[in-house]
Coordinates of C-alpha atoms in Angstrom, one line a residue:
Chain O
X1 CA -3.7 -16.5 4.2
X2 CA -4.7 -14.3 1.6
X3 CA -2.5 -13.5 -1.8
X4 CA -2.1 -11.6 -4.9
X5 CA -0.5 -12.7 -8.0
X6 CA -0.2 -9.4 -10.5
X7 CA 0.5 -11.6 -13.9
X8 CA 2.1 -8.5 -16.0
X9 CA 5.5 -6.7 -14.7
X10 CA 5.6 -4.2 -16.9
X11 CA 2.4 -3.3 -19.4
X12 CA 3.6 -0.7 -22.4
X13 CA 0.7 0.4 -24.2
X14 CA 0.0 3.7 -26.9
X15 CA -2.1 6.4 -25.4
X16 CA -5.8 6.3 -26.2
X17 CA -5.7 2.4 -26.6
X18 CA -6.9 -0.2 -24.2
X19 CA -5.4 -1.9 -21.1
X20 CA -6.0 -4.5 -19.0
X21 CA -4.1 -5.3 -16.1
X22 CA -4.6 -8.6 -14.2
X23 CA -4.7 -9.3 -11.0
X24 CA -5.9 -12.8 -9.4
X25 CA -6.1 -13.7 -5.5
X26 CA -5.9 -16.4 -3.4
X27 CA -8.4 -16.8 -0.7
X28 CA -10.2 -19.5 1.3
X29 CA -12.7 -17.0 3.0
X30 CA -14.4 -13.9 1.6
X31 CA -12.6 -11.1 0.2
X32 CA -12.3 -7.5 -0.2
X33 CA -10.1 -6.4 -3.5
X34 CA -8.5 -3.3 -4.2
X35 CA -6.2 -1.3 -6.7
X36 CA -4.2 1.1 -5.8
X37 CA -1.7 3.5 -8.2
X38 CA 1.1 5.1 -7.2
X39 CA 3.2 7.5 -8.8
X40 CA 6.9 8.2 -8.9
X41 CA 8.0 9.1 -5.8
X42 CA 4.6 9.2 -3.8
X43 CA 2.9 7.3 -1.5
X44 CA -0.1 5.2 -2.9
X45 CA -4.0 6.1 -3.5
X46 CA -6.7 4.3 -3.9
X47 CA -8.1 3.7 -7.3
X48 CA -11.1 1.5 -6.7
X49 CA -12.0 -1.4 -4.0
X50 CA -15.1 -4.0 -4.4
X51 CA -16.5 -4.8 -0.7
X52 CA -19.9 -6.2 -1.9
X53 CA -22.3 -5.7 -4.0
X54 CA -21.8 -4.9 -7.7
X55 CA -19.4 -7.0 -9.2
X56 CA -18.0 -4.2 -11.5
X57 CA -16.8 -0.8 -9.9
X58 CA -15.6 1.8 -11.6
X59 CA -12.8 4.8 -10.7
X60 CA -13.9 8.3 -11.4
X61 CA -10.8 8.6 -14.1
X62 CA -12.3 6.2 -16.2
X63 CA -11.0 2.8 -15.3
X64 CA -13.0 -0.3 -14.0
X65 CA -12.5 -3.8 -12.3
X66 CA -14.7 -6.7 -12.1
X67 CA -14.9 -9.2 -9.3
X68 CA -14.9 -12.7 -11.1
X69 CA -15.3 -15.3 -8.0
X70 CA -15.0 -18.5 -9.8
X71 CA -12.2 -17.2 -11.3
X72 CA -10.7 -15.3 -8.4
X73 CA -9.8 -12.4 -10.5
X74 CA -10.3 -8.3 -10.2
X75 CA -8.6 -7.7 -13.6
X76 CA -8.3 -3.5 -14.4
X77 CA -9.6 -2.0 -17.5
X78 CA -9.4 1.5 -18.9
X79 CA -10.8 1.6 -22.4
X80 CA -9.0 4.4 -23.5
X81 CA -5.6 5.2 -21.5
X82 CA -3.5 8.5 -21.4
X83 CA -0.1 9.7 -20.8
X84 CA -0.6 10.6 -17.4
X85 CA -1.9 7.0 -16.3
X86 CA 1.5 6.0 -16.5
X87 CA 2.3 4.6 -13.1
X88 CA 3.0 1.4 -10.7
X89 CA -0.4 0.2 -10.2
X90 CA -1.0 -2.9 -7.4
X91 CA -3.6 -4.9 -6.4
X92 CA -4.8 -5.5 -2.9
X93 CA -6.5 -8.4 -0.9
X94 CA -7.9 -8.1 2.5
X95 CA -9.4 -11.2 4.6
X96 CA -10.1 -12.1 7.7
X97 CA -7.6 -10.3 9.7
X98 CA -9.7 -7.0 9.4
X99 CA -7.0 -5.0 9.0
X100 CA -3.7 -6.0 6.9
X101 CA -4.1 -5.6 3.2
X102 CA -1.9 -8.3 1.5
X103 CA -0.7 -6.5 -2.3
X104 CA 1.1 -8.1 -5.4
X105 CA 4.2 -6.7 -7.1
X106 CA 2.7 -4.3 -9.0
X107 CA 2.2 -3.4 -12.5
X108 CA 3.9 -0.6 -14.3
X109 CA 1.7 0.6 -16.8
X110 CA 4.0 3.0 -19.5
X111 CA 1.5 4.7 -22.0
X112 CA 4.1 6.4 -24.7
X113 CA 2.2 8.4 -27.2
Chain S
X1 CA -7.6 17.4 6.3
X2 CA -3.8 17.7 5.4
X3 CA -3.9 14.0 4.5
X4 CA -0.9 11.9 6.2
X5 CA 2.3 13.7 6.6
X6 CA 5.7 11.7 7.1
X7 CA 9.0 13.3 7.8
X8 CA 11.5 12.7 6.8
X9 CA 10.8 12.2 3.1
X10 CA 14.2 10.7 2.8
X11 CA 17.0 9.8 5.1
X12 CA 20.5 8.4 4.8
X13 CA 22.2 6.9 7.5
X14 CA 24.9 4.6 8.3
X15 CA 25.3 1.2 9.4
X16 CA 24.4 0.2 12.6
X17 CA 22.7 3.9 13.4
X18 CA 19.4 4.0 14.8
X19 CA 16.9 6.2 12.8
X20 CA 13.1 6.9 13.7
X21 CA 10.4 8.4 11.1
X22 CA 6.5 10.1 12.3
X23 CA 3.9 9.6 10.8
X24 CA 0.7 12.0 11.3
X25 CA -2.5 10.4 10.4
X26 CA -5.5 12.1 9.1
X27 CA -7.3 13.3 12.4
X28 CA -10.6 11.8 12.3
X29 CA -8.8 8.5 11.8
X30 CA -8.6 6.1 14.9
X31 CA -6.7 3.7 12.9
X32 CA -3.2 4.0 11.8
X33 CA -0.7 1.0 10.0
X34 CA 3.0 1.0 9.2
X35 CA 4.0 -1.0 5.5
X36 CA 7.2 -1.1 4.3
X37 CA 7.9 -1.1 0.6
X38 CA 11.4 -2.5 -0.9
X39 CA 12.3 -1.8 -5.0
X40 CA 10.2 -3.8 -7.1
X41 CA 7.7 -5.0 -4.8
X42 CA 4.2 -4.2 -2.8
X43 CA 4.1 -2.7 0.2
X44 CA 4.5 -5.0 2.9
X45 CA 2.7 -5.0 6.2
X46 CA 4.4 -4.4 9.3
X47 CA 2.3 -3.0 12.6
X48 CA -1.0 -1.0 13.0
X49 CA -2.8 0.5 16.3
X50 CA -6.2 1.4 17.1
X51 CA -6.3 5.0 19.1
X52 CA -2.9 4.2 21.1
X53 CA -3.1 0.0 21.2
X54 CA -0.6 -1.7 18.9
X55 CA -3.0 -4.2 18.0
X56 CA -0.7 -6.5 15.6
X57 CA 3.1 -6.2 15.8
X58 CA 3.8 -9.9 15.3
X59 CA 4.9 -9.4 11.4
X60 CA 7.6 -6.4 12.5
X61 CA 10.6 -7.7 10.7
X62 CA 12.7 -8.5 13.9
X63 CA 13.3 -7.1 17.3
X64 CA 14.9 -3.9 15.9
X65 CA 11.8 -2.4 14.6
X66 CA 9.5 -0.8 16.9
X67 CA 6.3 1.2 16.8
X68 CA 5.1 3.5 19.2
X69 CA 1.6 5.8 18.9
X70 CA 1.2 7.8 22.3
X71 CA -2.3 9.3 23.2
X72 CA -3.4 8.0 19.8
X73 CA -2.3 10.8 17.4
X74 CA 1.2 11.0 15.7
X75 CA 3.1 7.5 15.6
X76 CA 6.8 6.9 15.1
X77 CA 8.8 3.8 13.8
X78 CA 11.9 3.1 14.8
X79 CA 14.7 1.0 13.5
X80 CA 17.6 0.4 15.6
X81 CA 20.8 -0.6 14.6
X82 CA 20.3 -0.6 10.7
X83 CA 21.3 -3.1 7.9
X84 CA 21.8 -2.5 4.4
X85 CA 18.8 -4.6 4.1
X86 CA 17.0 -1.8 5.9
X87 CA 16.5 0.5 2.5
X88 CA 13.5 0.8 1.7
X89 CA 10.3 3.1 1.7
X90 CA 8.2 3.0 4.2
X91 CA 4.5 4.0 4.3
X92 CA 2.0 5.0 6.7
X93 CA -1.3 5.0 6.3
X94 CA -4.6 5.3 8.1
X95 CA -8.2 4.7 8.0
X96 CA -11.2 4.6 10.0
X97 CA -12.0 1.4 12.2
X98 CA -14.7 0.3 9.9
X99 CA -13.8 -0.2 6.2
X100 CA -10.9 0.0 4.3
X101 CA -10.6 3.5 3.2
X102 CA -7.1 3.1 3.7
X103 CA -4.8 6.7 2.7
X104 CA -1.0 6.4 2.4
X105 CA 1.5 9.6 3.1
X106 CA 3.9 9.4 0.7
X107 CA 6.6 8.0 2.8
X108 CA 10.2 7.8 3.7
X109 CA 12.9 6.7 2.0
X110 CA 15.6 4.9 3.6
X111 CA 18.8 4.4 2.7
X112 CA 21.5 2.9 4.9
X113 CA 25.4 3.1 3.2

């Protein structure tokens, strides 16, 4: 079975700085990734997912994950975060059941200014 | 598209009452899942269908749960006799067969006193 540890609770950070929040999976058979944010209250949307191809994929608001096989990793980057990225944010693995997405705890990301 | 609607948005209810909560997937979508999401963790996976099959229900948390999707539209998930242990949000979400462009409504809350 597929798994996702999310190594970081909680993540404070000051608006405009960086963040990285890190997400490594457990798998024995090929993977599709995924983060998803949610906000206080509401039901979860997808941020970004890697199926194939390019190992980096990008959000349109400005963050990014990497795929990192060898180190079975999809760590999330924003190089710049604001106020209104503050949110739970949780990581996704899919595998061969073709349907059930297997997420971590989640991250709360709090960007104070 | 409306994007998934859920009603209630919350509900209360007392031990040992039965409660049941629709879900109305986005149209175009054949396929439609049922997570459930308890405080300070990721959404769990419970039950999905494919048009009007219940395709996995094996990981529904015991007997009491059920999930029902007649003529492949609106589904409901009902809990009978709740527990305290019952609280919790849950989340529907659905997607096209192929890929995982999964979209979540923004759930219902459950809270059993």
């Amino acid at each position: 079975a597929q798994s996702v540890t999310q190594l970081d609770s909680q993540v404070p950070v000051f608006e405009e700085a960086p963040v990285e929040l890190r997400c490594n999976y457990s798998s024995s058979v090929s993977v599709y990734l995924f983060w998803y944010v949610q906000y206080p209250n509401q039901g979860l949307q997808l941020l970004l997912k890697y199926l194939s191809g390019s190992t980096l994929v990008e959000s349109i608001n400005g963050f990014e994950a990497e795929f990192n096989k060898s180190q079975t990793s999809f760590h999330l980057r924003k190089p710049s975060v604001h106020i209104s990225d503050t949110a739970e944010y949780f990581c996704a693995v899919s595998g061969d059941s073709g349907y059930a997405l297997n997420f971590g705890k989640g991250t709360s990301l709090l960007v104070t200014p | 598209d409306t994007g998934v609607s859920q009603d209630p948005r919350h509900k209360i209810t007392k031990r040992g009452q039965n409660v049941t909560f629709r879900c109305d997937p986005i149209s175009e979508h054949n396929r439609l899942y049922w997570y459930r999401q308890t405080l300070g963790q990721g959404p769990e996976f419970l039950t999905y269908f494919q048009n009007e099959a219940q395709l996995e229900k094996s990981r529904l948390l015991s007997d009491r749960f059920s999930a029902e999707r007649p003529k492949g539209s609106f589904s409901t998930l009902e809990i009978q006799r709740t527990e305290q242990g019952d609280s919790a949000m849950y989340l529907c979400a659905s997607s096209f067969v192929e890929g995982y462009g999964y979209t979540f409504g923004s759930g219902t809350r459950l809270t059993v006193v």
